[in-house]
Coordinates of C-alpha atoms in Angstrom, one line a residue:
X1 CA -169.8 106.7 -218.4
X2 CA -166.9 105.5 -216.2
X3 CA -169.4 103.4 -214.2
X4 CA -170.7 101.9 -217.5
X5 CA -167.2 101.1 -218.8
X6 CA -166.3 99.5 -215.4
X7 CA -169.4 97.3 -215.6
X8 CA -168.6 96.3 -219.2
X9 CA -165.1 95.4 -218.2
X10 CA -166.3 93.2 -215.4
X11 CA -168.7 91.4 -217.7
X12 CA -165.9 90.8 -220.2
X13 CA -163.6 89.5 -217.5
X14 CA -166.3 87.2 -216.2
X15 CA -166.9 85.8 -219.7
X16 CA -163.2 85.2 -220.3
X17 CA -162.8 83.5 -216.9
X18 CA -165.7 81.3 -217.6
X19 CA -164.3 80.4 -221.0
X20 CA -161.0 79.3 -219.4
X21 CA -162.5 77.5 -216.4
X22 CA -162.2 73.7 -216.1
X23 CA -165.2 71.5 -215.4
X24 CA -164.3 68.8 -212.9
X25 CA -166.3 65.5 -213.4
X26 CA -167.8 63.8 -210.4
X27 CA -167.2 60.0 -210.9
X28 CA -170.3 59.1 -208.9
X29 CA -172.7 61.8 -209.9
X30 CA -176.3 60.6 -210.0
X31 CA -177.1 61.0 -213.7
X32 CA -180.5 59.3 -213.8
X33 CA -179.6 57.4 -217.0
X34 CA -181.6 54.3 -217.5
X35 CA -179.8 52.1 -220.1
X36 CA -182.1 50.8 -222.9
X37 CA -181.7 47.0 -223.4
X38 CA -179.5 46.5 -226.4
X39 CA -178.1 43.5 -228.3
X40 CA -175.3 43.1 -230.8
X41 CA -174.8 45.7 -233.5
X42 CA -175.0 44.6 -237.1
X43 CA -171.6 44.5 -238.9
X44 CA -171.7 46.3 -242.2
X45 CA -169.9 44.7 -245.2
X46 CA -166.7 46.5 -245.9
X47 CA -166.9 48.7 -242.8
X48 CA -164.7 48.1 -239.7
X49 CA -166.8 47.1 -236.6
X50 CA -164.2 48.7 -234.3
X51 CA -163.3 52.0 -236.1
X52 CA -166.1 52.5 -238.6
X53 CA -163.6 53.1 -241.3
X54 CA -163.9 51.7 -244.9
X55 CA -161.6 48.7 -244.9
X56 CA -160.9 49.1 -248.7
X57 CA -159.5 52.5 -248.0
X58 CA -156.8 51.3 -245.6
X59 CA -153.2 50.7 -246.7
X60 CA -152.0 47.1 -246.5
X61 CA -148.4 47.0 -245.3
X62 CA -146.4 43.9 -246.2
X63 CA -146.3 41.3 -243.4
X64 CA -149.4 42.6 -241.7
X65 CA -152.6 40.6 -241.0
X66 CA -156.0 41.9 -239.9
X67 CA -159.6 42.2 -241.1
X68 CA -158.7 44.6 -243.9
X69 CA -156.1 42.1 -245.3
X70 CA -157.2 38.6 -244.5
X71 CA -161.0 39.2 -244.1
X72 CA -160.8 37.4 -240.8
X73 CA -162.2 39.3 -237.8
X74 CA -159.8 38.4 -234.9
X75 CA -158.9 41.2 -232.5
X76 CA -155.4 40.8 -231.0
X77 CA -154.8 42.5 -227.6
X78 CA -151.3 43.4 -226.6
X79 CA -150.1 44.7 -223.2
X80 CA -148.0 47.8 -223.9
X81 CA -145.7 49.5 -221.4
X82 CA -146.5 53.1 -220.5
X83 CA -143.5 53.6 -218.2
X84 CA -142.7 57.3 -217.6
X85 CA -145.8 58.2 -219.6
X86 CA -144.7 56.4 -222.7
X87 CA -142.5 59.1 -224.2
X88 CA -138.8 59.5 -225.0
X89 CA -136.9 56.4 -224.4
X90 CA -140.0 54.7 -223.1
X91 CA -142.1 55.4 -226.3
X92 CA -143.9 52.3 -227.7
X93 CA -144.1 51.2 -231.4
X94 CA -146.7 49.7 -233.7
X95 CA -149.5 51.4 -231.8
X96 CA -150.3 53.7 -234.8
X97 CA -152.3 50.7 -236.1
X98 CA -154.3 50.1 -232.9
X99 CA -158.1 50.5 -233.2
X100 CA -158.6 50.8 -229.5
X101 CA -156.2 51.6 -226.7
X102 CA -157.2 51.1 -223.1
X103 CA -155.3 53.0 -220.3
X104 CA -155.6 51.2 -217.0
X105 CA -154.2 51.8 -213.5
X106 CA -151.1 49.7 -212.7
X107 CA -150.3 50.8 -209.2
X108 CA -152.1 52.9 -206.7
X109 CA -151.7 56.6 -207.2
X110 CA -148.9 56.1 -209.7
X111 CA -148.3 54.5 -213.1
X112 CA -150.7 53.1 -215.8
X113 CA -150.5 50.5 -218.5
X114 CA -151.9 50.3 -222.1
X115 CA -153.8 47.5 -223.7
X116 CA -153.8 47.9 -227.5
X117 CA -156.5 46.2 -229.6
X118 CA -155.5 45.5 -233.2
X119 CA -158.2 44.4 -235.6
X120 CA -158.4 46.3 -238.9
X121 CA -154.6 46.0 -239.3
X122 CA -152.4 43.7 -237.2
X123 CA -148.7 44.7 -237.4
X124 CA -145.6 42.5 -237.5
X125 CA -143.8 44.6 -234.9
X126 CA -145.4 45.9 -231.7
X127 CA -143.8 46.8 -228.4
X128 CA -142.7 47.1 -225.8
X129 CA -144.7 44.2 -224.4
X130 CA -145.3 44.2 -220.7
X131 CA -147.2 42.2 -218.0
X132 CA -150.9 41.7 -217.4
X133 CA -153.2 42.2 -214.4
X134 CA -156.6 40.6 -213.6
X135 CA -158.5 43.6 -215.1
X136 CA -156.7 43.0 -218.4
X137 CA -157.9 39.3 -218.4
X138 CA -161.4 40.6 -218.1
X139 CA -160.9 43.0 -221.0
X140 CA -159.7 40.1 -223.1
X141 CA -162.8 38.1 -222.3
X142 CA -165.2 40.7 -223.7
X143 CA -163.2 40.8 -227.0
X144 CA -162.4 37.0 -226.9
X145 CA -159.4 37.7 -229.1
X146 CA -155.7 36.8 -229.0
X147 CA -153.8 38.1 -226.0
X148 CA -150.0 39.0 -225.8
X149 CA -148.3 39.7 -222.5
X150 CA -144.9 39.4 -221.0
X151 CA -145.3 38.4 -217.3
X152 CA -148.3 38.6 -215.0
X153 CA -149.4 39.4 -211.5
X154 CA -149.6 36.1 -209.4
X155 CA -150.5 37.3 -205.9
X156 CA -153.4 35.6 -204.1
X157 CA -156.5 37.5 -205.0
X158 CA -155.1 39.0 -208.2
X159 CA -153.6 35.9 -209.9
X160 CA -153.7 36.3 -213.6
X161 CA -152.9 32.6 -214.3
X162 CA -155.7 31.5 -212.0
X163 CA -158.1 33.9 -213.7
X164 CA -157.2 32.5 -217.1
X165 CA -158.0 29.0 -215.9
X166 CA -161.3 30.2 -214.5
X167 CA -162.4 31.8 -217.7
X168 CA -161.3 28.9 -219.8
X169 CA -159.0 31.1 -222.0
X170 CA -156.2 28.6 -221.5
X171 CA -158.0 26.0 -223.6
X172 CA -158.7 28.3 -226.6
X173 CA -155.3 28.7 -228.1
X174 CA -155.5 32.5 -227.8
X175 CA -152.9 33.2 -225.1
X176 CA -149.3 34.2 -226.0
X177 CA -147.2 34.5 -222.9
X178 CA -143.7 35.7 -223.6
X179 CA -142.2 34.3 -220.3
X180 CA -143.5 30.7 -220.1
X181 CA -144.1 27.9 -222.5
X182 CA -145.3 28.6 -226.0
X183 CA -142.5 27.1 -228.2
X184 CA -144.7 27.7 -231.2
X185 CA -144.4 31.5 -230.8
X186 CA -141.3 31.9 -228.6
X187 CA -139.3 33.0 -231.7
X188 CA -141.9 35.7 -232.4
X189 CA -140.8 37.6 -229.3
X190 CA -137.5 39.4 -229.9
X191 CA -135.5 42.0 -228.0
X192 CA -135.2 45.2 -230.0
X193 CA -131.6 46.4 -230.3
X194 CA -130.3 49.5 -228.5
X195 CA -133.2 49.5 -226.0
X196 CA -132.8 48.4 -222.4
X197 CA -134.8 45.6 -220.8
X198 CA -137.7 45.6 -219.9
X199 CA -138.5 48.3 -222.4
X200 CA -137.3 46.4 -225.5
X201 CA -139.6 43.4 -226.0
X202 CA -141.0 43.3 -229.6
X203 CA -143.8 41.0 -230.8
X204 CA -144.8 39.8 -234.3
X205 CA -148.5 40.1 -233.6
X206 CA -149.5 39.4 -237.2
X207 CA -147.7 36.0 -237.1
X208 CA -149.2 35.1 -233.7
X209 CA -152.7 35.9 -235.0
X210 CA -152.2 33.1 -237.5
X211 CA -151.6 30.6 -234.7
X212 CA -155.1 31.2 -233.3
X213 CA -157.2 28.2 -234.4
X214 CA -159.4 28.8 -237.4
X215 CA -162.2 27.3 -235.3
X216 CA -162.0 30.2 -232.9
X217 CA -164.6 32.9 -233.6
X218 CA -164.1 36.1 -231.7
X219 CA -167.1 37.8 -230.1
X220 CA -169.0 40.5 -232.0
X221 CA -167.8 43.8 -230.6
X222 CA -169.2 46.2 -233.2
X223 CA -169.7 49.8 -232.1
X224 CA -172.2 52.3 -233.5
X225 CA -170.8 55.1 -235.6
X226 CA -172.0 58.4 -237.1
X227 CA -170.6 61.1 -239.3
X228 CA -172.6 63.7 -237.5
X229 CA -170.9 66.0 -234.9
X230 CA -172.4 65.2 -231.5
X231 CA -174.2 67.7 -229.3
X232 CA -172.6 68.6 -226.0
X233 CA -170.7 71.2 -224.2
X234 CA -167.3 72.4 -225.5
X235 CA -164.4 70.2 -224.6
X236 CA -161.3 71.2 -226.5
X237 CA -159.0 70.0 -223.7
X238 CA -159.3 67.1 -221.4
X239 CA -157.1 66.7 -218.3
X240 CA -156.5 63.4 -216.6
X241 CA -154.6 63.2 -213.3
X242 CA -153.8 59.8 -211.8
X243 CA -152.7 61.1 -208.4
X244 CA -150.3 63.3 -206.5
X245 CA -147.4 61.0 -207.1
X246 CA -148.1 60.4 -210.8
X247 CA -147.2 63.6 -212.6
X248 CA -145.4 61.6 -215.4
X249 CA -148.7 59.8 -216.2
X250 CA -150.9 62.9 -216.2
X251 CA -152.3 63.7 -219.6
X252 CA -153.8 66.6 -221.5
X253 CA -155.9 65.6 -224.6
X254 CA -156.1 68.5 -227.0
X255 CA -158.7 68.5 -229.8
X256 CA -157.1 69.4 -233.2
X257 CA -159.5 70.1 -236.1
X258 CA -156.8 69.2 -238.7
X259 CA -156.4 65.8 -237.1
X260 CA -160.1 65.3 -236.4
X261 CA -159.2 64.0 -233.0
X262 CA -157.6 64.5 -229.6
X263 CA -153.8 64.5 -229.4
X264 CA -152.6 63.0 -226.1
X265 CA -149.9 65.2 -224.3
X266 CA -148.0 63.7 -221.4
X267 CA -144.9 64.3 -219.3
X268 CA -144.2 66.5 -216.3
X269 CA -145.9 69.5 -217.9
X270 CA -148.2 67.6 -220.2
X271 CA -146.5 69.0 -223.3
X272 CA -145.0 65.9 -225.0
X273 CA -147.0 64.1 -227.7
X274 CA -147.8 60.5 -227.1
X275 CA -146.3 59.1 -230.3
X276 CA -145.4 55.9 -232.1
X277 CA -141.6 55.5 -232.0
X278 CA -141.6 54.1 -235.6
X279 CA -144.2 56.5 -237.0
X280 CA -143.2 59.0 -239.7
X281 CA -146.0 61.4 -238.7
X282 CA -146.0 60.0 -235.2
X283 CA -148.6 61.8 -233.2
X284 CA -151.7 59.6 -232.5
X285 CA -155.1 61.2 -232.8
X286 CA -158.1 59.7 -231.0
X287 CA -161.4 60.3 -232.6
X288 CA -163.1 59.2 -229.4
X289 CA -162.0 59.5 -225.8
X290 CA -164.0 57.5 -223.3
X291 CA -163.4 57.8 -219.5
X292 CA -165.0 54.8 -217.9
X293 CA -165.3 55.3 -214.1
X294 CA -164.6 52.0 -212.5
X295 CA -164.3 50.4 -209.1
X296 CA -160.6 49.6 -208.5
X297 CA -159.5 47.6 -205.5
X298 CA -155.9 47.0 -204.4
X299 CA -155.4 43.4 -203.2
X300 CA -154.3 43.2 -199.5
X301 CA -153.7 47.0 -199.7
X302 CA -150.7 46.4 -201.8
X303 CA -150.4 49.2 -204.3
X304 CA -148.8 46.8 -206.8
X305 CA -151.9 44.5 -207.1
X306 CA -154.8 46.5 -208.6
X307 CA -158.1 44.8 -209.6
X308 CA -160.1 47.0 -212.0
X309 CA -163.7 45.9 -212.0
X310 CA -164.5 46.3 -215.7
X311 CA -166.9 43.4 -214.9
X312 CA -168.3 42.4 -211.5
X313 CA -166.8 39.7 -209.3
X314 CA -167.1 36.2 -210.7
X315 CA -168.5 37.8 -213.9
X316 CA -171.4 39.6 -212.3
X317 CA -172.8 42.7 -214.1
X318 CA -171.0 46.0 -213.6
X319 CA -171.9 49.6 -214.4
X320 CA -171.0 53.2 -213.8
X321 CA -170.6 56.7 -215.2
X322 CA -168.8 57.3 -218.5
X323 CA -167.9 60.5 -220.1
X324 CA -167.3 60.9 -223.9
X325 CA -165.2 63.4 -225.7
X326 CA -165.7 63.6 -229.5
X327 CA -165.2 66.3 -232.1
X328 CA -164.4 68.8 -229.4
X329 CA -167.6 68.1 -227.4
X330 CA -168.3 66.5 -224.0
X331 CA -171.2 64.2 -223.3
X332 CA -172.1 62.7 -219.9
X333 CA -173.2 59.1 -220.1
X334 CA -173.1 55.7 -218.6
X335 CA -171.6 52.2 -219.1
X336 CA -172.8 48.7 -218.4
X337 CA -171.4 45.2 -218.9
X338 CA -173.8 42.4 -218.2
X339 CA -171.3 39.5 -217.8
X340 CA -167.9 38.2 -218.4
X341 CA -168.6 37.2 -222.0
X342 CA -170.6 40.3 -222.7
X343 CA -169.4 43.5 -224.3
X344 CA -169.3 46.8 -222.5
X345 CA -172.0 49.1 -223.9
X346 CA -171.7 52.9 -223.6
X347 CA -174.8 54.9 -223.3
X348 CA -175.7 58.6 -223.9
X349 CA -177.9 60.8 -221.7
X350 CA -181.0 59.3 -223.3
X351 CA -180.1 55.8 -222.3
X352 CA -179.5 54.7 -225.9
X353 CA -176.2 53.2 -227.0
X354 CA -173.9 56.1 -228.0
X355 CA -172.7 56.6 -231.6
X356 CA -168.9 57.1 -231.9
X357 CA -167.0 59.1 -234.5
X358 CA -165.1 57.0 -237.1
X359 CA -161.5 56.4 -236.1
X360 CA -159.3 55.3 -233.2
X361 CA -160.7 55.3 -229.6
X362 CA -158.9 55.8 -226.3
X363 CA -160.7 54.2 -223.3
X364 CA -159.4 55.3 -219.9
X365 CA -160.4 52.9 -217.1
X366 CA -160.4 55.5 -214.3
X367 CA -160.9 54.7 -210.5
X368 CA -164.2 56.1 -209.2
X369 CA -162.9 56.5 -205.6
X370 CA -162.1 60.2 -205.8
X371 CA -158.8 59.6 -204.1
X372 CA -156.7 62.7 -203.4
X373 CA -155.0 64.0 -206.5
X374 CA -157.1 62.0 -208.9
X375 CA -159.3 63.9 -211.3
X376 CA -160.8 64.2 -214.8
X377 CA -161.7 67.7 -216.0
X378 CA -162.2 69.5 -219.3
X379 CA -162.6 72.9 -220.8

């Protein structure tokens, strides 16, 4: 009897240990996924192409623009600071209304930056606006929307200005730099009171969207959506570590049934909600979390000059592993972008374009180099 009880106890301990164990993702795992050739997704009348939400069901705050209000599809991308993890005195504002938020590496083994994509609703106050890197230029190209930034990297080999000239974005009337030129929108950048520079720059994104020429038609970037819960292994928590020296930027995404999404927790112990400074109910829930493993080079070995290859050099195709977290489930997949003006397509294990849950999406552009201290895991 004692032997039986001992064996039962060992089994229970093993089960408990397994339930609490983290699964670490290999960025370069050979998954054998063959992407099926796919075109553009059809845009449904009255349904957001970026969130899958019913546009008529969205509130329409005064002073806002966006597809749900004006009927014009024009994504506006804003560079948002994420200093110290984007919490406390470094918390952003206006991002409650973002459809998509990208998190990208800013320096080697340290900080990250956010790029917020507003489409359904475009606010009249977003901040704090920060600078751009070459990888952000390439993200703008696939959306072909308006782009707000306050400063840029200009080193040889990672020169944002040169890249804008190369892509032709300079000639489209879609760039809104806060540090040079732009008398038509200069007054739309203001310093928010009681916040220190450079963490105080506010932008009236809605007003800037009205300055984009009516002749400019943004690229179709419709995702596929489903109301069904995806099949996959359990992933109630996702852990993202950017490196040994980046504890402030490490995050823990926790799935909450009542929010129908993942709440991003950051800070030294990953316990502080990533929240909108101006939000009443400020926690931000992501219906979809996509980790896009990407080649990241650092120009001249300078940690301040990252180049994230969300598309290949000179617009060549790029691809790699991608992992999806939706409705408390994990799915191993793949991503592929066929050129500079093409959208990034995310594929499931069967090679078909994956269907997302309706709501906000976080896309983490994560280095695939496996550098010490960097990891993505879940349990």
